[in-house]
Coordinates of C-alpha atoms in Angstrom, one line a residue:
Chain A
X15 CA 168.9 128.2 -94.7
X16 CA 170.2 127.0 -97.8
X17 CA 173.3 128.5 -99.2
X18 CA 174.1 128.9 -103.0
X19 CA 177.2 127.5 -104.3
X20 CA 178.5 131.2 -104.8
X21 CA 178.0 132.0 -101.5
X22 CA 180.0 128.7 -100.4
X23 CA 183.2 130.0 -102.2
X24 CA 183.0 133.5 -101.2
X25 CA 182.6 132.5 -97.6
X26 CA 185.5 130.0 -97.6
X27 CA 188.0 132.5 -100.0
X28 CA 187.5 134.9 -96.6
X29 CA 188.0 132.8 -94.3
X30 CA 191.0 131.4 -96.1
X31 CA 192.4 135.1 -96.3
X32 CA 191.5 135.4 -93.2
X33 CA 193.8 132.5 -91.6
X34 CA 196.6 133.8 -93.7
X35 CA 196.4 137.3 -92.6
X36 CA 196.2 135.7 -88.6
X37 CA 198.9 133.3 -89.6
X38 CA 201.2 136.3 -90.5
X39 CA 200.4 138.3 -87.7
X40 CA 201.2 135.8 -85.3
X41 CA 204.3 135.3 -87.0
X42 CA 205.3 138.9 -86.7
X43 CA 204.4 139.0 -83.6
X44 CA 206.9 136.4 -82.5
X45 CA 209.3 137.6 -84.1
X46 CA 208.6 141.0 -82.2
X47 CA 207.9 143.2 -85.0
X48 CA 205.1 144.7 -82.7
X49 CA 207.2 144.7 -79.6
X50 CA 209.0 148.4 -78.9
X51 CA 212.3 149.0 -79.8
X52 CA 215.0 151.4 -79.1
X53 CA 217.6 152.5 -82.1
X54 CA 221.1 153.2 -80.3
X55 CA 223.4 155.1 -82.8
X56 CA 227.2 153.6 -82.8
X57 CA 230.2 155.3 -84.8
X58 CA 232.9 153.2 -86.8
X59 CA 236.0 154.3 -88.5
X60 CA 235.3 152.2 -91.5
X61 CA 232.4 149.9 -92.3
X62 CA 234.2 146.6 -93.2
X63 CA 232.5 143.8 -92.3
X64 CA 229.0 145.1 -91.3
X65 CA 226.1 144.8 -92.8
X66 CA 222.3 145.5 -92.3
X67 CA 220.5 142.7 -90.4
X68 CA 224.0 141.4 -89.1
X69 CA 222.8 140.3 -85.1
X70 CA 224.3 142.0 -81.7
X71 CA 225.0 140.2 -79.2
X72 CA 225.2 140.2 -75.2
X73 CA 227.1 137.4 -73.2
X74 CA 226.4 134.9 -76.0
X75 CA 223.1 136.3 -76.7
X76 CA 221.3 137.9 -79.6
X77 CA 220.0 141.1 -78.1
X78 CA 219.5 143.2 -81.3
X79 CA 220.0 143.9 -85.2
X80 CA 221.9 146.0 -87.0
X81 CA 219.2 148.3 -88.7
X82 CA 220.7 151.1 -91.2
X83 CA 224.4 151.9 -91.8
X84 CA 225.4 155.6 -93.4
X85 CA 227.7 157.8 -93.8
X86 CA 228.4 161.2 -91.8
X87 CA 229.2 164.3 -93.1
X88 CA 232.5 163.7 -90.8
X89 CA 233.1 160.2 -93.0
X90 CA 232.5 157.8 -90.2
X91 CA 230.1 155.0 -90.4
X92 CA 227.3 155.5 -88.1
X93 CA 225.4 152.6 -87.5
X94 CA 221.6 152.2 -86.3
X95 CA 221.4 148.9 -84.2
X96 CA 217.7 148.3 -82.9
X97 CA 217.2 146.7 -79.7
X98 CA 213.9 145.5 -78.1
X99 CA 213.1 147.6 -75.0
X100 CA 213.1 144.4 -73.0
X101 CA 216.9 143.9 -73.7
X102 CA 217.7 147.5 -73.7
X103 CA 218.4 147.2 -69.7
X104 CA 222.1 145.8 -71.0
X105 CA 223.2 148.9 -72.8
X106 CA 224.8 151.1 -69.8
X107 CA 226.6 154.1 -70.7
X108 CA 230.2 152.4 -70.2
X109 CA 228.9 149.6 -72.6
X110 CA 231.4 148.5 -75.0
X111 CA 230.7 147.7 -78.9
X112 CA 233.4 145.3 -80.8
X113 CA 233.4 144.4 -83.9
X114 CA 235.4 140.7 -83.4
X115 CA 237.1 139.1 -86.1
X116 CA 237.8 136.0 -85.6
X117 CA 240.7 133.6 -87.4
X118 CA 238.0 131.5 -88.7
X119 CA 234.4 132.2 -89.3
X120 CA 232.6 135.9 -89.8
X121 CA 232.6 138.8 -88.0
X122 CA 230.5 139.4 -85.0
X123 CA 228.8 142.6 -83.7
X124 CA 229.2 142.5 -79.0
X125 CA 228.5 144.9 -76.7
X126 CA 230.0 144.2 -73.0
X127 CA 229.3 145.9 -69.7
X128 CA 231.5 145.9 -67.3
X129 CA 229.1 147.8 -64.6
X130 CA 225.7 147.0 -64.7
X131 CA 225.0 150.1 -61.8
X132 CA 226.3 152.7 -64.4
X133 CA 223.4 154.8 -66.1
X134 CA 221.8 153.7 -69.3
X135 CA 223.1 155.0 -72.5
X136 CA 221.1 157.3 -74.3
X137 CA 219.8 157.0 -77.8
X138 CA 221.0 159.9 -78.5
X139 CA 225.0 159.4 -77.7
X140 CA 226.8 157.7 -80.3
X141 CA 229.3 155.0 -79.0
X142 CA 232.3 154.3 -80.5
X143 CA 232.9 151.0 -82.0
X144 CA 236.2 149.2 -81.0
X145 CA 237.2 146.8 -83.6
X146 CA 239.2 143.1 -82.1
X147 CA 240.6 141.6 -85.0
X148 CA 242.2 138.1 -84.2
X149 CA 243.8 137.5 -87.5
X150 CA 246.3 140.1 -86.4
X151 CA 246.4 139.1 -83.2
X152 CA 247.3 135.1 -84.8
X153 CA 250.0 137.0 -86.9
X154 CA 251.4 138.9 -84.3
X155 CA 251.6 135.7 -81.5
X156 CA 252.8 133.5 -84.3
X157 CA 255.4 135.2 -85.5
X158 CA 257.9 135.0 -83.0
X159 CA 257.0 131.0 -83.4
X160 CA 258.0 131.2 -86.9
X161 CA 261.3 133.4 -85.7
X162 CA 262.3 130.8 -83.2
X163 CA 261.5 127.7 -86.0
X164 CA 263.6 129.9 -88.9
X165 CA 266.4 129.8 -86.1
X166 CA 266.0 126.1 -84.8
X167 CA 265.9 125.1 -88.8
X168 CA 269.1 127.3 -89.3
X169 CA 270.6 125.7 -86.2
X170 CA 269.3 122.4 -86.9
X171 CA 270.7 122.4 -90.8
X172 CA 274.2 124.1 -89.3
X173 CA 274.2 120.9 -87.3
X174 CA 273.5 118.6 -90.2
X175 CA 276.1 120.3 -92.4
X176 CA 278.9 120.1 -89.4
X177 CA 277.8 116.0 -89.4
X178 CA 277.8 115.7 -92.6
X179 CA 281.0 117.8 -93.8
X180 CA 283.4 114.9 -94.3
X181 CA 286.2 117.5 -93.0
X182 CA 284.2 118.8 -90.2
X183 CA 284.8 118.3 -86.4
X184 CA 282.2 115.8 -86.0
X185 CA 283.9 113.5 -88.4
X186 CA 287.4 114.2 -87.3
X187 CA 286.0 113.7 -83.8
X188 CA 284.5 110.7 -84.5
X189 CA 287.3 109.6 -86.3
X190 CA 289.9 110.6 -83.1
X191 CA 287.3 108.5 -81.0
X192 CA 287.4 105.3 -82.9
X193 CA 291.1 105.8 -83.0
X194 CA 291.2 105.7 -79.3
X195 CA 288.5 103.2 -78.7
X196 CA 290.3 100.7 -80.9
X197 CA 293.7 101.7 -79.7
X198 CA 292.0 101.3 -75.8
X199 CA 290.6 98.0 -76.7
X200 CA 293.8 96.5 -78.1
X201 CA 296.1 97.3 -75.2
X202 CA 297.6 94.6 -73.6
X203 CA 299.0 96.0 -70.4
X204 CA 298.4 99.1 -68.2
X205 CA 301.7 100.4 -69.7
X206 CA 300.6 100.0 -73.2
X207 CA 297.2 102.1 -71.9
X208 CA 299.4 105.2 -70.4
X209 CA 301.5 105.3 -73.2
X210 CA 299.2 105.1 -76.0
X211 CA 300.9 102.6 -78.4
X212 CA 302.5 99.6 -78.9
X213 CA 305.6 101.1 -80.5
X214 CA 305.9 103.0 -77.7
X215 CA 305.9 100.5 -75.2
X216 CA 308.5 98.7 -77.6
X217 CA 310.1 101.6 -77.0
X218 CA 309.6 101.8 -73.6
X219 CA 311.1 98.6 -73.4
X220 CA 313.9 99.2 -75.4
X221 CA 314.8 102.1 -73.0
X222 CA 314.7 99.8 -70.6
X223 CA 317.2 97.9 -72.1
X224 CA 319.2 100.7 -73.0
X225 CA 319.0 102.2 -69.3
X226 CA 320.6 98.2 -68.9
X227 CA 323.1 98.8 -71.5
X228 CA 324.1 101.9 -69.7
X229 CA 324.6 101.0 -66.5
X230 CA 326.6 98.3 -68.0
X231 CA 328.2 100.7 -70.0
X232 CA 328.4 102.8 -66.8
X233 CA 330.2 100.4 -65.2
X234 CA 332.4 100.4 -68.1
X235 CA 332.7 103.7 -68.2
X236 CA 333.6 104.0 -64.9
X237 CA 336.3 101.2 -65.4
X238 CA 337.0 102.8 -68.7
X239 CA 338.3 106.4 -69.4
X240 CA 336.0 109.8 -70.1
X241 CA 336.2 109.6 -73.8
X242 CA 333.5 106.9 -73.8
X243 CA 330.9 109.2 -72.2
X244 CA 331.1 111.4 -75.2
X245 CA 331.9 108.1 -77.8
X246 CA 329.4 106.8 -80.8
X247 CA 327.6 104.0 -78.5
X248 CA 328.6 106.5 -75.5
X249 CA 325.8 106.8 -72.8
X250 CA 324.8 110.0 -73.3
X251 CA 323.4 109.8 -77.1
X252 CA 321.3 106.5 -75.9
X253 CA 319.8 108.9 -73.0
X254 CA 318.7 112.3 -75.4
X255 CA 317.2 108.9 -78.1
X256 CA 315.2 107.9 -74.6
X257 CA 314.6 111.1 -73.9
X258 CA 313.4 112.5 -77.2
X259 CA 310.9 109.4 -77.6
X260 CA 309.6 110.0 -74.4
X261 CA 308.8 113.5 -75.5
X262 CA 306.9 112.2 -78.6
X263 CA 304.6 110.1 -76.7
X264 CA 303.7 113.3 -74.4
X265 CA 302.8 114.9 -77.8
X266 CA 300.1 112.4 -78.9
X267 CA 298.9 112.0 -74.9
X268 CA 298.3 115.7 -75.7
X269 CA 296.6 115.4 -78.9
X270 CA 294.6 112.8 -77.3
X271 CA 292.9 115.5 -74.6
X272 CA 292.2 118.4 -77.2
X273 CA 290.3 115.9 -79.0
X274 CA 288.8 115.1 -75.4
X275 CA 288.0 119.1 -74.4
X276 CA 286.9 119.3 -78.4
X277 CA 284.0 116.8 -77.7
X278 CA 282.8 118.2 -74.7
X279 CA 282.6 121.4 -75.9
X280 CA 280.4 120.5 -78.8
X281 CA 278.2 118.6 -76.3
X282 CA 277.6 121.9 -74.4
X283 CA 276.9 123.5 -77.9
X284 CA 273.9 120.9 -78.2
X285 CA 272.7 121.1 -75.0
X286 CA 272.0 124.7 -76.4
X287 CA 270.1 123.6 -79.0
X288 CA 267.6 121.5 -76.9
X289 CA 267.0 124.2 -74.8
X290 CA 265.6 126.0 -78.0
X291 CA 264.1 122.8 -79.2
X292 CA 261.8 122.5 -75.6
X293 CA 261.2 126.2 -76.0
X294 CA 259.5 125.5 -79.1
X295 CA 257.8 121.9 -78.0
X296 CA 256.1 124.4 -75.1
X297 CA 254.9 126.9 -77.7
X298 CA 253.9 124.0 -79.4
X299 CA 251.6 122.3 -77.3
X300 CA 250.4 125.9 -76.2
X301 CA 249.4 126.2 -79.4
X302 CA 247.8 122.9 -79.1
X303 CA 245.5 123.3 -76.6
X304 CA 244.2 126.1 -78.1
X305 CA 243.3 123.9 -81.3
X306 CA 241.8 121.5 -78.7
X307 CA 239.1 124.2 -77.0
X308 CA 238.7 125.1 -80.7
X309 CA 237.5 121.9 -81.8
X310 CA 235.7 121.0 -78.2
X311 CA 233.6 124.3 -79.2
X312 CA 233.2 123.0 -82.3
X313 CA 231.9 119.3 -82.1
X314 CA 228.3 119.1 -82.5
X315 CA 225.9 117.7 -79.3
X316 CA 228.2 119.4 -76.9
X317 CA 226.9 120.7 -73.7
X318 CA 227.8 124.6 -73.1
X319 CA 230.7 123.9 -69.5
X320 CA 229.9 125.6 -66.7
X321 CA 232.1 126.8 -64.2
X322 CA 231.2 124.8 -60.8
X323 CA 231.9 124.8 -57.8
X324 CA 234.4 121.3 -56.9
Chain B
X153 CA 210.2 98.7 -98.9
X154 CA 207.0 99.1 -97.0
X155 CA 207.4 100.4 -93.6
X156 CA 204.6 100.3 -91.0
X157 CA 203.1 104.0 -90.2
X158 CA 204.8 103.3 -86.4
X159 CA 207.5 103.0 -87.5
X160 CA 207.7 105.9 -89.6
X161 CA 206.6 107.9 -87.2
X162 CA 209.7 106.9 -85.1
X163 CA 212.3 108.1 -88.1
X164 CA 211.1 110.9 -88.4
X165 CA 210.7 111.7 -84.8
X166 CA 214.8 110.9 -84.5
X167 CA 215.4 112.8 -87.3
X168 CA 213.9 115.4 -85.9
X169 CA 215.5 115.0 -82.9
X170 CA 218.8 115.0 -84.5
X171 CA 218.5 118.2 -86.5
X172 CA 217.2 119.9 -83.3
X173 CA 220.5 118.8 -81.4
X174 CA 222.7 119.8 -83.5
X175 CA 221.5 122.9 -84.5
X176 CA 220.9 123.4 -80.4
X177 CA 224.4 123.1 -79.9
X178 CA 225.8 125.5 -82.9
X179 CA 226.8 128.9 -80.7
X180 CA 228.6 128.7 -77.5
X181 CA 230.9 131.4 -76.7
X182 CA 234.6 130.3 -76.7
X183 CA 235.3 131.7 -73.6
X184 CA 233.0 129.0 -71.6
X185 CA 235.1 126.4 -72.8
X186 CA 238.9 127.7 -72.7
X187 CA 238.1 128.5 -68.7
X188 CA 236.1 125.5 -68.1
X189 CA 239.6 123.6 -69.6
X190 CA 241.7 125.7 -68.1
X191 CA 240.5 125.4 -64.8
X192 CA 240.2 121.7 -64.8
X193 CA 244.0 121.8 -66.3
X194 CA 244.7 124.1 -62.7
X195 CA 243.2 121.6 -60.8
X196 CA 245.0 118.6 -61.9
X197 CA 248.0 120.6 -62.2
X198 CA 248.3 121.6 -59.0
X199 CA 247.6 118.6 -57.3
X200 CA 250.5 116.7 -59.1
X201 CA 252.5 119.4 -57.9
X202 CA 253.3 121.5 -61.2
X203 CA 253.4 124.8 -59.4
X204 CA 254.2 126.8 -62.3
X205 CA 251.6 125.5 -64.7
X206 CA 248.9 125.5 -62.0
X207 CA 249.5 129.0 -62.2
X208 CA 249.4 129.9 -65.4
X209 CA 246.2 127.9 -66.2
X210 CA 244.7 129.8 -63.4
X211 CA 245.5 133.1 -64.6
X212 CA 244.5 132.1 -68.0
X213 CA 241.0 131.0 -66.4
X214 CA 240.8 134.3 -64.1
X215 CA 241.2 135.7 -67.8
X216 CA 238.6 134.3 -70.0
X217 CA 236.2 134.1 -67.4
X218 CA 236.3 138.0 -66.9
X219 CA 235.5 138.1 -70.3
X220 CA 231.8 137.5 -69.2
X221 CA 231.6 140.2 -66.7
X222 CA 229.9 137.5 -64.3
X223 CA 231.2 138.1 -61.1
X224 CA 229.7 135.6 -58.8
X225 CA 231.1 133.1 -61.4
X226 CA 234.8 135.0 -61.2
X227 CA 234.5 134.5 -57.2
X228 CA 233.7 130.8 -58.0
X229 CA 236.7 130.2 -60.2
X230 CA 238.7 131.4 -56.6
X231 CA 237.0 129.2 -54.8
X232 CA 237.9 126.5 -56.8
X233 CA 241.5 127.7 -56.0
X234 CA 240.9 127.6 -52.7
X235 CA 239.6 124.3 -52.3
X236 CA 242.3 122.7 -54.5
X237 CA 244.6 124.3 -51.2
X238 CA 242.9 123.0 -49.3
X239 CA 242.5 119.5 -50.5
X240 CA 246.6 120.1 -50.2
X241 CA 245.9 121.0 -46.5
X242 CA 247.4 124.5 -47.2
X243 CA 246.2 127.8 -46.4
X244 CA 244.7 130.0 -48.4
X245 CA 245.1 134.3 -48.8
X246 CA 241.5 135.0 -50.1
X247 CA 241.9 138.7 -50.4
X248 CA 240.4 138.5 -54.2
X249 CA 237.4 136.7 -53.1
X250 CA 236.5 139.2 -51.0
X251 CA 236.7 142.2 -53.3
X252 CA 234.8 140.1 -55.8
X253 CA 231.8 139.9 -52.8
X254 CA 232.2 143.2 -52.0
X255 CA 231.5 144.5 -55.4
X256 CA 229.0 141.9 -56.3
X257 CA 227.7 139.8 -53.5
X258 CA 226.6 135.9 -53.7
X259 CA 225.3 134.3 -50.7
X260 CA 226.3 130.7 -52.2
X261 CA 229.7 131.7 -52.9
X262 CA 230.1 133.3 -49.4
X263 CA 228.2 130.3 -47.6
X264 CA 231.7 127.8 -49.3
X265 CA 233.9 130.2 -48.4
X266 CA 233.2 129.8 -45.2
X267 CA 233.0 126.5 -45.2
X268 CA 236.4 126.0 -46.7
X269 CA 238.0 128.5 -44.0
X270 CA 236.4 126.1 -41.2
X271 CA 233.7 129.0 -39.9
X272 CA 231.4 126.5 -39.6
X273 CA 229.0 128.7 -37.2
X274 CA 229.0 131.4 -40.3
X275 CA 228.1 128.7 -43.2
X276 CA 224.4 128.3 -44.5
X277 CA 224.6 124.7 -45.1
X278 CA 221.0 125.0 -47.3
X279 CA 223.5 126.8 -49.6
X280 CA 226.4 124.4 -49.8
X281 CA 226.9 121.5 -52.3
X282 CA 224.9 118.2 -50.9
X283 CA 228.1 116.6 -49.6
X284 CA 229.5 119.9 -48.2
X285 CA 226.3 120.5 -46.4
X286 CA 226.3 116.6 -44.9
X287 CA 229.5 117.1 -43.8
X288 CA 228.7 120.6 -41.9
X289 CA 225.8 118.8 -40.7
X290 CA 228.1 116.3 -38.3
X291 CA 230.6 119.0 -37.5
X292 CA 228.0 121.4 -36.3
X293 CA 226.0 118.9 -34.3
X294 CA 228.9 117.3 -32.9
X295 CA 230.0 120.5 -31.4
X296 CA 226.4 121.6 -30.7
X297 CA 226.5 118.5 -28.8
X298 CA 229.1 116.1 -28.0
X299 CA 228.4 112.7 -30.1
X300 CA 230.5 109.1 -30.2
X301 CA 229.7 108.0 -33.7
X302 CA 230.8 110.9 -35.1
X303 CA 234.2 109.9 -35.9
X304 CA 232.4 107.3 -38.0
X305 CA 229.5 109.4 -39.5
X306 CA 232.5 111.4 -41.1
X307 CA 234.0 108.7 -42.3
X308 CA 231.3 107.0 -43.7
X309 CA 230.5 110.2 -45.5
X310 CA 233.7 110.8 -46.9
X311 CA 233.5 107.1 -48.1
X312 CA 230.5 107.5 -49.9
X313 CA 231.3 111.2 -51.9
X314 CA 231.6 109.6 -55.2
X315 CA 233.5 112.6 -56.6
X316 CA 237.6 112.4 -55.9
X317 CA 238.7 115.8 -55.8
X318 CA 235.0 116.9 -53.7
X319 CA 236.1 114.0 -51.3
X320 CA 239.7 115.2 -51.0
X321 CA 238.4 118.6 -50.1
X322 CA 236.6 117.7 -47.4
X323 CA 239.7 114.9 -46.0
X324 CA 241.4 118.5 -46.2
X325 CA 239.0 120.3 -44.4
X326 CA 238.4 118.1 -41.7
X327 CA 242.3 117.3 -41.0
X328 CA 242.7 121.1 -40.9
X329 CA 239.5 121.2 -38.8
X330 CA 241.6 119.0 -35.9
X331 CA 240.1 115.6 -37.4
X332 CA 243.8 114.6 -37.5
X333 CA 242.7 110.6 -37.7
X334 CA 244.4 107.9 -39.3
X335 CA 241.3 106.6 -41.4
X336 CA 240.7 110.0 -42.3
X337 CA 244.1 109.9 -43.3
X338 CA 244.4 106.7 -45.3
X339 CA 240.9 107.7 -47.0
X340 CA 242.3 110.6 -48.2
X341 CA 246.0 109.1 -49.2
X342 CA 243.7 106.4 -51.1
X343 CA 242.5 109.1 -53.2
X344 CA 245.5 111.0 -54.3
X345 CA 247.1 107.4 -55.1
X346 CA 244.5 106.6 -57.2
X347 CA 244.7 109.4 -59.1
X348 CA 248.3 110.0 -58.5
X349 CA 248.0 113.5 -57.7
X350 CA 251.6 113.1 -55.8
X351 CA 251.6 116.7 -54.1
X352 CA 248.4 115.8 -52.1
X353 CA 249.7 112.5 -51.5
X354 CA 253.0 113.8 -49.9
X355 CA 250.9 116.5 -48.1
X356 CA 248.9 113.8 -46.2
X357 CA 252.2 111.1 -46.0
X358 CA 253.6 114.2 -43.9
X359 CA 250.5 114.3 -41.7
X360 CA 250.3 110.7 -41.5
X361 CA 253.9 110.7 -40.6
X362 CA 253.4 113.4 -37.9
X363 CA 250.9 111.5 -36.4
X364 CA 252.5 108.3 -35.9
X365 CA 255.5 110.2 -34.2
X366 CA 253.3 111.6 -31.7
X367 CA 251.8 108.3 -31.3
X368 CA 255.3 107.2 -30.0
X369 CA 254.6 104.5 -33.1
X370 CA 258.6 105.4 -34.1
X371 CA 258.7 101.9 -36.5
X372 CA 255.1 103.5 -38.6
X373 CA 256.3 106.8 -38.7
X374 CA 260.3 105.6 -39.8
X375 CA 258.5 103.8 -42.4
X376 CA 256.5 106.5 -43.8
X377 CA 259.4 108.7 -43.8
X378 CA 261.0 106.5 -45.7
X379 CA 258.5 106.2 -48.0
X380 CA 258.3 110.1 -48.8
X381 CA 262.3 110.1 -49.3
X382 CA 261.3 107.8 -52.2
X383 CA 258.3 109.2 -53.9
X384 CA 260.3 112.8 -53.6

């Protein structure tokens, strides 16, 4: 049988049509247009960050769509979320919707069940949908970073200014130290050391002397008459000039340890500080980690950890 | 530039295999990996002896994995606990597990637990981990039936379990199990050294220890001592 040319293109034009039409119904049918579906209804205080199409999912997984958001006559948004009867076994009636928000990235519609026994929810119930919004969350754990830094920078700059002040304790400490240092280091005998100073040790010395001259003039004195006790080069002026050095020298040995207890103190004040500072490195590297899982999750070609056993 | 139609075919094959992989790998729940991290952080924590961030990693991973709802994984993050005890040859309080099984039953989980407590009569070795259930094996025969080379079947098995912590596990096991020997022993302390996970090596230095006193070995055992005073 011969066919005419009219006949030819008619016949192909159908067939065409044909494919096409098959070609979308396969489609459809993968993507489960044909396949049943239940609608479960799911109330909201406010509808930010929904949207029609926007997926639901289940332990990871995409179990359903949002289908139709409204309003009620009560102002809350009720929303329509379309599940295919095959996942429909997840949605118990202690099921859980959140709306999560995370720090980074879109929201994202879960539903979690903590008791897969409990009895299936009914279309007809309306959940309630619990919103998890981790920017707060960020703001409210960070804060109290951001308290402790503001108070490490404050202590860290009060620090800095007590270095830097040119009449500030640090420098007069420092100051008292390279006193003593050099004063330690250019001691030539033990005496010298306990007595602080060469003058003093002169002095020392010319007590020494004096106490010499005394118990010459002792001698004297006792060969001589009373009036010489009380006289100009008498003994007992030479002793309160002895005595009233010696007193002087005590003075600076006790400037010397304030300067001593000063330092220490300020070395307890910093150990304070470091205790603040390792509070913070924790928080830190908490912090850290966190970043780390982030970008783990992140990097592309990664394999989904499983919990094993060792 | 003229390519040949092979290799063509090959570029865009890779391509194709590219785009495929990465858009395989684009949405894994965060959860997986901050317990999966975690608990390796618990592990390694707690056999270098940092008690209190063992812990915390462990509570953290307890945490994120509840997140799932998966309950027979939950029980397996416990047993991961309780192996890592007893790798450090101490004993373990499993009260958790059990309410976990009770609730939610897994005859895998169950069939380790059992191993790791040293019921080896109760344990389904067809359930345990390949060099679990080799182990199990030698235990149950030998006291099925009394055997000379088993001292050395052990030994060679723990020798050839290519993971560290699995092989440290068992060394635990089996020294808790009365397989107080000194290769066992050494095996074991190799391990931890290598690794330097130092509360498992001071765990088996004090076993080692013990055993050389009862020995009567006084010079070993003085030495050993001596090396624990120095690695505390």
């Amino acid at each position: 049988m011969k066919l005419k040319v009219e006949h030819k293109v008619g016949i192909f034009i159908i067939a065409t049509v044909l494919l096409a039409l098959a070609g979308l119904a396969y489609m459809a049918y993968k993507k489960g247009v044909f396949q049943a579906e239940t609608t479960y209804v799911v109330s909201s205080r406010t509808g930010d960050g929904l949207s029609v199409g926007m997926p639901l999912y289940f332990s990871g997984f995409k179990i359903g769509k949002v289908k139709e958001l409204e309003l009620s006559e009560e102002g809350l948004v009720m929303i329509r979320i379309s599940i295919p009867d095959n996942h429909a076994k997840w949605i118990r009636s202690d099921s859980k919707f959140l709306l999560e928000k995370p720090l980074i990235g879109a929201a994202r519609l879960t539903v979690a069940t903590k008791n897969m026994m409990s009895a299936p929810l009914s279309p007809q119930t309306a959940a309630v949908l619990t919103e998890v919004n981790d920017i707060n969350d960020a703001i409210q754990r960070v804060q109290p970073i951001l308290d402790q830094l503001a108070a490490i920078t404050e202590n860290v700059a009060a620090l800095t200014n007590r270095l830097a002040d040119p009449q500030g304790e640090m420098t007069k400490i420092l100051k008292h130290s390279e006193k003593l240092t050099a004063s330690l280091s250019a001691r030539d005998s033990l005496l010298e050391m306990a007595l602080g100073d060469r003058k003093s040790v002169r002095d020392f010395h010319a007590s020494l002397r004096n106490t010499r001259q005394i118990t010459d003039q002792v001698i004297v004195l006792l060969r001589k008459t009373d009036e010489d006790v009380y006289g100009k080069d008498g003994v007992l002026p030479m002793v309160v000039k002895a005595l009233r050095e010696l007193a002087a020298n005590l003075v600076k040995t006790g400037a010397t340890l304030d300067n001593v207890v000063k330092i220490t103190s300020d070395a307890a004040d910093s150990t304070k500080d470091l205790k603040l500072l390792r509070s913070d490195i924790d928080s830190a590297a908490n912090s850290l980690n966190r970043l780390l899982d982030e970008l783990n999750r992140k990097m592309p070609f990664r394999t989904e950890p499983r919990i094993e056993l060792p | 530039m003229n390519l040949r139609l092979n290799t063509k075919i090959a570029l865009c094959l890779i391509l194709t295999a590219l785009i495929a992989g990465c858009a395989g790998s684009g949405d894994i729940p965060p959860w997986t990996y901050v317990a999966a991290n975690r608990l390796e952080d618990f592990k390694r924590a707690a056999l270098e002896g940092r008690t209190a961030a063992a812990e915390r990693h462990f509570q953290r991973t307890v945490e994120e994995t509840k997140k799932s709802g998966d309950l027979a994984l939950l029980g397996r993050v416990y047993l991961n606990r309780y192996a890592v005890q007893t790798a450090l040859l101490e004993s373990f309080d499993d009260e958790a597990f059990q309410k976990i099984q009770a609730a939610h039953p897994d005859r895998g989980n169950a069939a380790f637990l059992s191993f790791l407590k040293g019921d080896f009569h109760r344990t389904d070795s067809g359930l345990l981990p390949p060099p679990y259930a080799a182990v199990h094996k030698v235990l149950v025969e030998g006291q099925a039936k009394p055997d000379i080379n088993q001292r050395a079947r052990l030994l060679r098995l723990l020798g050839g379990t290519p993971d560290d912590l699995t092989r440290l596990i068992i060394a635990g096991r089996l020294v808790l199990s009365g397989h107080e020997e000194e290769d066992i022993l050494q095996e074991a302390l190799g391990t931890a050294s290598r690794q330097g996970w130092k509360q498992a090596l001071l765990a088996y230095l004090h076993r080692l220890q013990i055993l050389y006193e009862n020995r009567r070995e006084h010079e070993k055992s003085r030495i050993v001592g001596e090396k624990i005073k120095l690695l505390q």
